[in-house]
Structure formats: C-alpha cells, structure tokens
PDB file of C-alpha atoms and ligand atoms in Angstrom:
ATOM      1  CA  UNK A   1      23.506  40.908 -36.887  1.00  0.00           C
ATOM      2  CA  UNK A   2      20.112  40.969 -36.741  1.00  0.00           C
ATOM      3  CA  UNK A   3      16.611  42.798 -36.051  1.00  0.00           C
ATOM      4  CA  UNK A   4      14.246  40.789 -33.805  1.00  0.00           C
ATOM      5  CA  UNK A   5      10.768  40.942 -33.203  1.00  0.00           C
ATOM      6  CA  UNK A   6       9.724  43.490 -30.389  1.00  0.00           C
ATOM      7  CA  UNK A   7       7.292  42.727 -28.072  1.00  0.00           C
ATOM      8  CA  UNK A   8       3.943  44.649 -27.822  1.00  0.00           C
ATOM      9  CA  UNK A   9       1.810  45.771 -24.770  1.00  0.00           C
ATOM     10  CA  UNK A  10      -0.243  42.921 -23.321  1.00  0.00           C
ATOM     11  CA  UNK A  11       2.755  40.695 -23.501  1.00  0.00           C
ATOM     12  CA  UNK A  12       3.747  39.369 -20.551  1.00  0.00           C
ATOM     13  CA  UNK A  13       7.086  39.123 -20.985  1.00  0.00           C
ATOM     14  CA  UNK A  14       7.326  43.235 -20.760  1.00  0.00           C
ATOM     15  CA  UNK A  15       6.105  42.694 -17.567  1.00  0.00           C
ATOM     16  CA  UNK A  16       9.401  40.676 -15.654  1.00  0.00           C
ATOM     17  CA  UNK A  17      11.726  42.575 -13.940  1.00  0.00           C
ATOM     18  CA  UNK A  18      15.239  41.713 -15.588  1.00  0.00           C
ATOM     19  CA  UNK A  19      17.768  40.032 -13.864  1.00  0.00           C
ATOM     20  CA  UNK A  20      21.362  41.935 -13.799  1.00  0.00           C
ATOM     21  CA  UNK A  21      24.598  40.944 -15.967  1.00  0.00           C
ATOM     22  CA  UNK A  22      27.534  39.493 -14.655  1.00  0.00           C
ATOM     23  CA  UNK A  23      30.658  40.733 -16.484  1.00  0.00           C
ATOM     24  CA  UNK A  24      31.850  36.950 -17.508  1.00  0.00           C
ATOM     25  CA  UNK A  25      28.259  37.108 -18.791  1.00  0.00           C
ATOM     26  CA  UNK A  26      28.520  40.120 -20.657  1.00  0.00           C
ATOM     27  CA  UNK A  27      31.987  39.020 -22.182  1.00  0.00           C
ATOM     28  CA  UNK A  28      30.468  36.134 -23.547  1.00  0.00           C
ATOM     29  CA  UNK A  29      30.050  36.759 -27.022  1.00  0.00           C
ATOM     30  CA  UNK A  30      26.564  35.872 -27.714  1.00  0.00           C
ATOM     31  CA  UNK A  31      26.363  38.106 -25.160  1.00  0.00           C
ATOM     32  CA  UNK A  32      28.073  40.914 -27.588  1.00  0.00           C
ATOM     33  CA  UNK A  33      26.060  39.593 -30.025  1.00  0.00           C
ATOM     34  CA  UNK A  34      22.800  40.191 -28.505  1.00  0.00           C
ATOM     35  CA  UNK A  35      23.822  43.931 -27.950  1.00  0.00           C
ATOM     36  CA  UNK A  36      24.887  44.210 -31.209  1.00  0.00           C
ATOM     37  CA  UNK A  37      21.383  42.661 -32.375  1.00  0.00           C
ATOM     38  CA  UNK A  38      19.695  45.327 -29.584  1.00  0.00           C
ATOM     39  CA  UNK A  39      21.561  48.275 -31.401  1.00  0.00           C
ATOM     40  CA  UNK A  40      20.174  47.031 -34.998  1.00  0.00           C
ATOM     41  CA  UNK A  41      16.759  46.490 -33.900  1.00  0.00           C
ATOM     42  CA  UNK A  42      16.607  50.103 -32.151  1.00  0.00           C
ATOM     43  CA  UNK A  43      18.107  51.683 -35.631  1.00  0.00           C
ATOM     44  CA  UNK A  44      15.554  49.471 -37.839  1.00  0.00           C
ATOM     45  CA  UNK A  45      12.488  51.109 -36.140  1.00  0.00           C
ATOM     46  CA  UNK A  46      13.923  54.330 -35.498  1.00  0.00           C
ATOM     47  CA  UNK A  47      13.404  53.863 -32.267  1.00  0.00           C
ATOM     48  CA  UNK A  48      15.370  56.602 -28.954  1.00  0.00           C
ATOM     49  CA  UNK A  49      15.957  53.809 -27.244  1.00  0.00           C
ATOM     50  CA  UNK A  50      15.362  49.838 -27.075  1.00  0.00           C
ATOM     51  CA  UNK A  51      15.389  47.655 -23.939  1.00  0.00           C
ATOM     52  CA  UNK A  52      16.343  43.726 -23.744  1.00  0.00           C
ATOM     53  CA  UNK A  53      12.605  43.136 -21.839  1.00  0.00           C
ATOM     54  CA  UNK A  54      11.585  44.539 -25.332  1.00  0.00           C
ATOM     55  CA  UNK A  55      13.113  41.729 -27.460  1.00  0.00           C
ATOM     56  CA  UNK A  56      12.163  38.994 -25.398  1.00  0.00           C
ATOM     57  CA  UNK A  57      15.515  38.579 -23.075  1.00  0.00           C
ATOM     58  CA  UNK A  58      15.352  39.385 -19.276  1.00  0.00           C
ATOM     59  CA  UNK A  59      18.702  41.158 -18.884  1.00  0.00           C
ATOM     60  CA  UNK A  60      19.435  44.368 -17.608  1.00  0.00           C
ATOM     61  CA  UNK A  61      20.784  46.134 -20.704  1.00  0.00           C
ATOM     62  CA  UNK A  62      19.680  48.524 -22.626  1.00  0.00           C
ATOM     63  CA  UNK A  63      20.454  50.706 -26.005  1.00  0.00           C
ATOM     64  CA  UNK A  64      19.801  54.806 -26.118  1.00  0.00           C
ATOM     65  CA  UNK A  65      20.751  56.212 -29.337  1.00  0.00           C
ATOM     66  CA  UNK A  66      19.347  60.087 -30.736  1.00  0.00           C
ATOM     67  CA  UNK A  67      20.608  61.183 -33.932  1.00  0.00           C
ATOM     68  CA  UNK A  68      18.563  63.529 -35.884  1.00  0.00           C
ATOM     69  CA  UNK A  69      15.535  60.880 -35.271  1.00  0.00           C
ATOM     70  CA  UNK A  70      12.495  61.121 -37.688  1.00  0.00           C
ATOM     71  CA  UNK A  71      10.058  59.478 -34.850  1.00  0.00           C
ATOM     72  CA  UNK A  72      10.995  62.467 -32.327  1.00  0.00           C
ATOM     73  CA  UNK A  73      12.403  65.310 -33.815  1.00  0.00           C
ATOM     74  CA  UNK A  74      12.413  67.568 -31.086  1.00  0.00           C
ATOM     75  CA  UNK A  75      14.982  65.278 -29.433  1.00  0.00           C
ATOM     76  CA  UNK A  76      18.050  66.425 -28.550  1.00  0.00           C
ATOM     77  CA  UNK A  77      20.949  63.546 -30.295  1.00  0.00           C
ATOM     78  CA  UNK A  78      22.318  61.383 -27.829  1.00  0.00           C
ATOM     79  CA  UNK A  79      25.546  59.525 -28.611  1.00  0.00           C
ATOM     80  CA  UNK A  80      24.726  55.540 -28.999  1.00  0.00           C
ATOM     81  CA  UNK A  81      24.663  54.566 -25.382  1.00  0.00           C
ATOM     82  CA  UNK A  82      25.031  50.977 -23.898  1.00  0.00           C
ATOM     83  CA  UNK A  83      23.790  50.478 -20.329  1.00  0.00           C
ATOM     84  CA  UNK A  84      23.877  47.343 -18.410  1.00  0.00           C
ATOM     85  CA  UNK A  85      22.374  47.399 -14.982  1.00  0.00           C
ATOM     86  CA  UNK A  86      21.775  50.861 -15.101  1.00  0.00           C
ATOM     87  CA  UNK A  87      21.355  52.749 -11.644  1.00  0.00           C
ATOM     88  CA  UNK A  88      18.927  55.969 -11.928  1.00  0.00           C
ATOM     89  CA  UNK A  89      19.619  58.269  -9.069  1.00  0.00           C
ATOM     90  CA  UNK A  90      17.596  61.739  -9.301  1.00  0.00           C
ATOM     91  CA  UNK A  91      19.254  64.494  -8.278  1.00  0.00           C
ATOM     92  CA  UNK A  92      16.699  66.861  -6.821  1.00  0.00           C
ATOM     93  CA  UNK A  93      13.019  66.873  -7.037  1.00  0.00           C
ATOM     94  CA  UNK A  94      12.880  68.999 -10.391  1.00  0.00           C
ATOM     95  CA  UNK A  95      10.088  67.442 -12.813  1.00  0.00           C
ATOM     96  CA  UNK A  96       8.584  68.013 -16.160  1.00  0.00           C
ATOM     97  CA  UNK A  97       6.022  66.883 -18.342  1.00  0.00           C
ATOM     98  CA  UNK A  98       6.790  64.530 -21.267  1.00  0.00           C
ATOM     99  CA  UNK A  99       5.317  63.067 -24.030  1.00  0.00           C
ATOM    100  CA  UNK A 100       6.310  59.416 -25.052  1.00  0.00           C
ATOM    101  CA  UNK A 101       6.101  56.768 -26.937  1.00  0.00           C
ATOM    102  CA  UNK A 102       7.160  53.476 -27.507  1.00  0.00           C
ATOM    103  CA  UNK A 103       7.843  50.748 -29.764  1.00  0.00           C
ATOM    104  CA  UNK A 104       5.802  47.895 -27.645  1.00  0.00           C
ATOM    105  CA  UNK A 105       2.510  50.453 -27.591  1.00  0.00           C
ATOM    106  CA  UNK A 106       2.324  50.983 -31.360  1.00  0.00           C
ATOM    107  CA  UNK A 107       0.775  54.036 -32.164  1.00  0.00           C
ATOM    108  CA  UNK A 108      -0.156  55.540 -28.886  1.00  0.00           C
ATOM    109  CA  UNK A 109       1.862  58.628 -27.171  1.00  0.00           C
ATOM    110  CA  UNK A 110       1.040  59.625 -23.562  1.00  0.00           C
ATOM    111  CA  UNK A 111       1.572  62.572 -20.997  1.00  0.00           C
ATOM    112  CA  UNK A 112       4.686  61.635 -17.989  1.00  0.00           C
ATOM    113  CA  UNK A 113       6.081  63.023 -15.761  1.00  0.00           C
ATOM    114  CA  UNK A 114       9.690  62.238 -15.219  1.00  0.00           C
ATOM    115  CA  UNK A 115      12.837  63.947 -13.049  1.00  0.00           C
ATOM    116  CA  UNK A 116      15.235  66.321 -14.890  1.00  0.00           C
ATOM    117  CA  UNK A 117      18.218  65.611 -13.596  1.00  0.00           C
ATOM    118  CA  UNK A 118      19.368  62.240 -12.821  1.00  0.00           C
ATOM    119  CA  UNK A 119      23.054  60.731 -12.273  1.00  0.00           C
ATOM    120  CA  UNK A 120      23.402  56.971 -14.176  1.00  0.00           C
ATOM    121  CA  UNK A 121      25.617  54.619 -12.863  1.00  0.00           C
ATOM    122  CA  UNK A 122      25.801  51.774 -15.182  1.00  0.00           C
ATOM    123  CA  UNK A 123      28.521  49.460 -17.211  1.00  0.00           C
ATOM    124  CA  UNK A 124      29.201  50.102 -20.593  1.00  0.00           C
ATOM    125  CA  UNK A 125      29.318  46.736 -23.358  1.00  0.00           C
ATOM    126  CA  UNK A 126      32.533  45.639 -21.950  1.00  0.00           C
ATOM    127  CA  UNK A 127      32.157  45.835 -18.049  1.00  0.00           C
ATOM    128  CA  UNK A 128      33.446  49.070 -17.516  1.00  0.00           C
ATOM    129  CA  UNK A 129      32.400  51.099 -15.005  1.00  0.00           C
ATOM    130  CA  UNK A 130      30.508  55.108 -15.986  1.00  0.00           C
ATOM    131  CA  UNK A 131      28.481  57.783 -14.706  1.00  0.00           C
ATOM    132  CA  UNK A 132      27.108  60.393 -16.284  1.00  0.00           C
ATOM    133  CA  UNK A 133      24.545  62.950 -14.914  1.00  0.00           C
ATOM    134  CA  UNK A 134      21.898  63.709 -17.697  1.00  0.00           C
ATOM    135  CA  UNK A 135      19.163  66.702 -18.074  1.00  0.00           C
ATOM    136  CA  UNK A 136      15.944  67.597 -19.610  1.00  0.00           C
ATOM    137  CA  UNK A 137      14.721  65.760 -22.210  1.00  0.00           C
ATOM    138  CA  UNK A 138      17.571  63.168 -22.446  1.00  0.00           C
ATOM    139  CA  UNK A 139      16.986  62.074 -18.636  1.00  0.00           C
ATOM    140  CA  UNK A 140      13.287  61.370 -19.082  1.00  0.00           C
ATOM    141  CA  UNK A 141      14.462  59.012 -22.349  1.00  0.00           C
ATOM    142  CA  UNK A 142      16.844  57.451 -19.654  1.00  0.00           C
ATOM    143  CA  UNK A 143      14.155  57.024 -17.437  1.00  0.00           C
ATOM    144  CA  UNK A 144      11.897  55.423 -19.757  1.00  0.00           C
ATOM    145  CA  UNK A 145      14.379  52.600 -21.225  1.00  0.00           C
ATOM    146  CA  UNK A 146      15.263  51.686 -17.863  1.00  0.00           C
ATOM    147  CA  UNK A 147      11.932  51.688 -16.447  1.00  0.00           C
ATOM    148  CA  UNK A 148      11.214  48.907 -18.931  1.00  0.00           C
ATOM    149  CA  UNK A 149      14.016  46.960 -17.112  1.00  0.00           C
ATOM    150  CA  UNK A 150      11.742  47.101 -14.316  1.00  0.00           C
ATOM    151  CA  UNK A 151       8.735  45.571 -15.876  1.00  0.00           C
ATOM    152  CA  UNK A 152       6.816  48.905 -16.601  1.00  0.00           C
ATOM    153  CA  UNK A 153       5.706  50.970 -19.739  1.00  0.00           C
ATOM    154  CA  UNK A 154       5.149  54.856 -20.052  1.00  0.00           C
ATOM    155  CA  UNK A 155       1.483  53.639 -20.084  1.00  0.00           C
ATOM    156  CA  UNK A 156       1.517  52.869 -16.130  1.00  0.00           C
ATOM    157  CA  UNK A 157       3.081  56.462 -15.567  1.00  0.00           C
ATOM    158  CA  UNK A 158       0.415  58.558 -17.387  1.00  0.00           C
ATOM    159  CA  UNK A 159      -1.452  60.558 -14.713  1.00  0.00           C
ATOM    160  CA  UNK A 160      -4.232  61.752 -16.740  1.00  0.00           C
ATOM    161  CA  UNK A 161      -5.491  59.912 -19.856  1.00  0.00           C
ATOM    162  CA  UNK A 162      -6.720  62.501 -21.528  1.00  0.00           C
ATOM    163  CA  UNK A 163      -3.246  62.757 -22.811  1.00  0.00           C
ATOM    164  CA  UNK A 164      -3.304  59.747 -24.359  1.00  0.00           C
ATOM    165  CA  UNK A 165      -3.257  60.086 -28.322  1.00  0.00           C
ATOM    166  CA  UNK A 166      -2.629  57.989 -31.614  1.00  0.00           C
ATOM    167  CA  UNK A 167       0.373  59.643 -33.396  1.00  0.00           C
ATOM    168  CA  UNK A 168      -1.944  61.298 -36.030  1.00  0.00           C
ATOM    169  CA  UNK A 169      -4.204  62.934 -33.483  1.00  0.00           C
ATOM    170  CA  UNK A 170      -1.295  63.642 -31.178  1.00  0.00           C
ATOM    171  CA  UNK A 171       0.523  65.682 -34.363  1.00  0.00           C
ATOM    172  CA  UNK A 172      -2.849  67.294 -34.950  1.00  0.00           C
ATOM    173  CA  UNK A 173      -3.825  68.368 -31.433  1.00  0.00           C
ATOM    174  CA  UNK A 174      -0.771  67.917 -29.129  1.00  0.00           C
ATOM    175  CA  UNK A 175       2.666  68.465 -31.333  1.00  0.00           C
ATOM    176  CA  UNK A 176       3.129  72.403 -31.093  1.00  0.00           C
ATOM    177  CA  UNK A 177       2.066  72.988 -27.302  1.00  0.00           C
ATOM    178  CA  UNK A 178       4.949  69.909 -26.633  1.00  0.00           C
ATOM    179  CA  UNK A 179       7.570  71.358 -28.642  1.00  0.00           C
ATOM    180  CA  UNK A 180       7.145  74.856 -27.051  1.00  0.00           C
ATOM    181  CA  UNK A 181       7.217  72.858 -23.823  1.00  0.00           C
ATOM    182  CA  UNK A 182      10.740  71.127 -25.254  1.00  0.00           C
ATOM    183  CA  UNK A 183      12.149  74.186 -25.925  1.00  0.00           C
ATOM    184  CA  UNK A 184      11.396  75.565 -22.536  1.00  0.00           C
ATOM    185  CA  UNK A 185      12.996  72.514 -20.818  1.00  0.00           C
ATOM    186  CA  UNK A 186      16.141  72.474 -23.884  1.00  0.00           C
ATOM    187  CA  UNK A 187      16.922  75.994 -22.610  1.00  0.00           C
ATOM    188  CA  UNK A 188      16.601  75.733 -18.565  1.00  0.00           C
ATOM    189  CA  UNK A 189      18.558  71.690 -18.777  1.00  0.00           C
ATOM    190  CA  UNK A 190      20.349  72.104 -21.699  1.00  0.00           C
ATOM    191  CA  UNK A 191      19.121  69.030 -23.091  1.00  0.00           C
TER     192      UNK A 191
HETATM  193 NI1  LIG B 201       9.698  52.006 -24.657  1.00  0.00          NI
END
C-alpha cells in the first residue's frame, strides 16, 4: 500500500468530471489496489473522506471513513465506506448549514449548504450493489466526496464568503456557534 500525493486547489485535474467503473474494471486488481492506496491516503491525513479526482485518477470512487477523527471532532463516526459511482438522490428539500474542509484547500474551512437526507445508490469494492439513506451531518460529508467526482470543491458551494476562515481563525471565531449548530442537526437527523 501506499499514500499518494493529493492534489491542491488550482489543479486542474480536480476539475474533470470522473468517468464511472466497470465491474471487470473494478475487479482488476490494481484496481483493488488503488482503493486500498485511497483508504491509506484518507487515514494518513486524517482526512472524513478522500476522492480518486483527489489523487490524480478520474474514476468514480470514493473512500468515507469517521472514527473519532482529530480534524472534525464533532463528526459523528462513519463505518469505512467504499463508493463507486455513487448516485446522490435527496430525499426532500430539508437543508442545513455546514462547515467544511478539505484536504485539496489546505487550511481554509467554508460555510455550505447541503440536503439532510439523501438515499446513495452506489457499488461497494467488489461490484455489489447498496443503498443506504444517510442524515445530518453524515449526508453533507456524502455530498461533499461525491461532489468532487463531479469536478467541484466546497469552495464553489460557499454562498457567502464571509464564512470563509483559516483553521486557526475558524477555531477562534467560528468553532462553538458550529458545534451548537451540530448538535442541533445530531439531535433532529440523528447523525
Ligand atoms: Ni474534499
């Protein structure tokens, strides 16, 4: 296994939409490999999730994995999740307003808004078929890895600007209004 370099805003290569997996694709196993290399690179920079645009390869997979996560505490765990072509479908018109950041914008955190309830349809490493409906904060980290399969970054999705914050200055000045927003959407989503 290994961790490869991820790409950083102003990259082009962020910018492609990625092309979907075929399953005698995804059974190859450099294929496996890749994912495997995907799931290391996510855990080596503590990332929530990790995208293939991110690394440089144009493929519609990507990694989600909370557990107990130093970079975003307030997260609620997710089990280590593999998605290839990943279909978002939101499932009413209930928003809310996160805060994210990313391992291609180093440094920077930003105001979104993203759907709270969404159902995923999506194959898992080996071709099988899933769905799974997901809530709250967990749905907008959904939304956010698979937007980058789609060319775009949490940067094109922030409405005002003003939200926009290093990670000192968003700890300083932004951190306890977010968390008591968290916990408002933890209780009414359950996630
Ligand atoms: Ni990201």
């Amino acid at each position: 296994m290994a961790v490869l370099p991820i790409l950083h805003v102003g990259h082009p290569n962020l910018r492609l939409t990625a092309r979907e997996v075929t399953r005698e694709e995804l059974a190859l196993p450099e294929t496996q490999a890749f994912i495997d290399d995907l799931v290391e690179t996510m855990h080596h920079a503590n990332g929530a999730g990790l995208a293939a645009t991110q690394v440089d390869r144009p493929l519609r997979i990507c990694a989600i994995e909370v557990k107990d996560n130093p970079r975003y505490p307030y997260k609620p765990n997710i089990p280590l999740t593999i998605l290839v072509n990943p279909v978002l479908e939101p499932l009413g018109d209930d928003t809310f307003d996160n805060e994210e950041g990313c391992l291609s914008v180093p440094n920077l955190r930003g105001g979104v808004r993203r759907f709270a309830e969404l159902r995923v349809t999506s194959w898992d490493r080996h071709g099988a078929t899933e769905q799974r409906i997901v809530r709250g904060i967990t749905a907008g980290t959904f939304q956010h890895e698979v937007d980058h399969l789609d060319g775009k970054l949490f940067l094109d999705r922030v409405e005002d600007p003003r939200t926009l914050a290093t990670w000192d200055q968003w700890k300083a000045h932004r951190e306890t209004a977010f968390i008591e927003r968290v916990r408002a959407v933890v209780a009414r989503y359950g996630s």
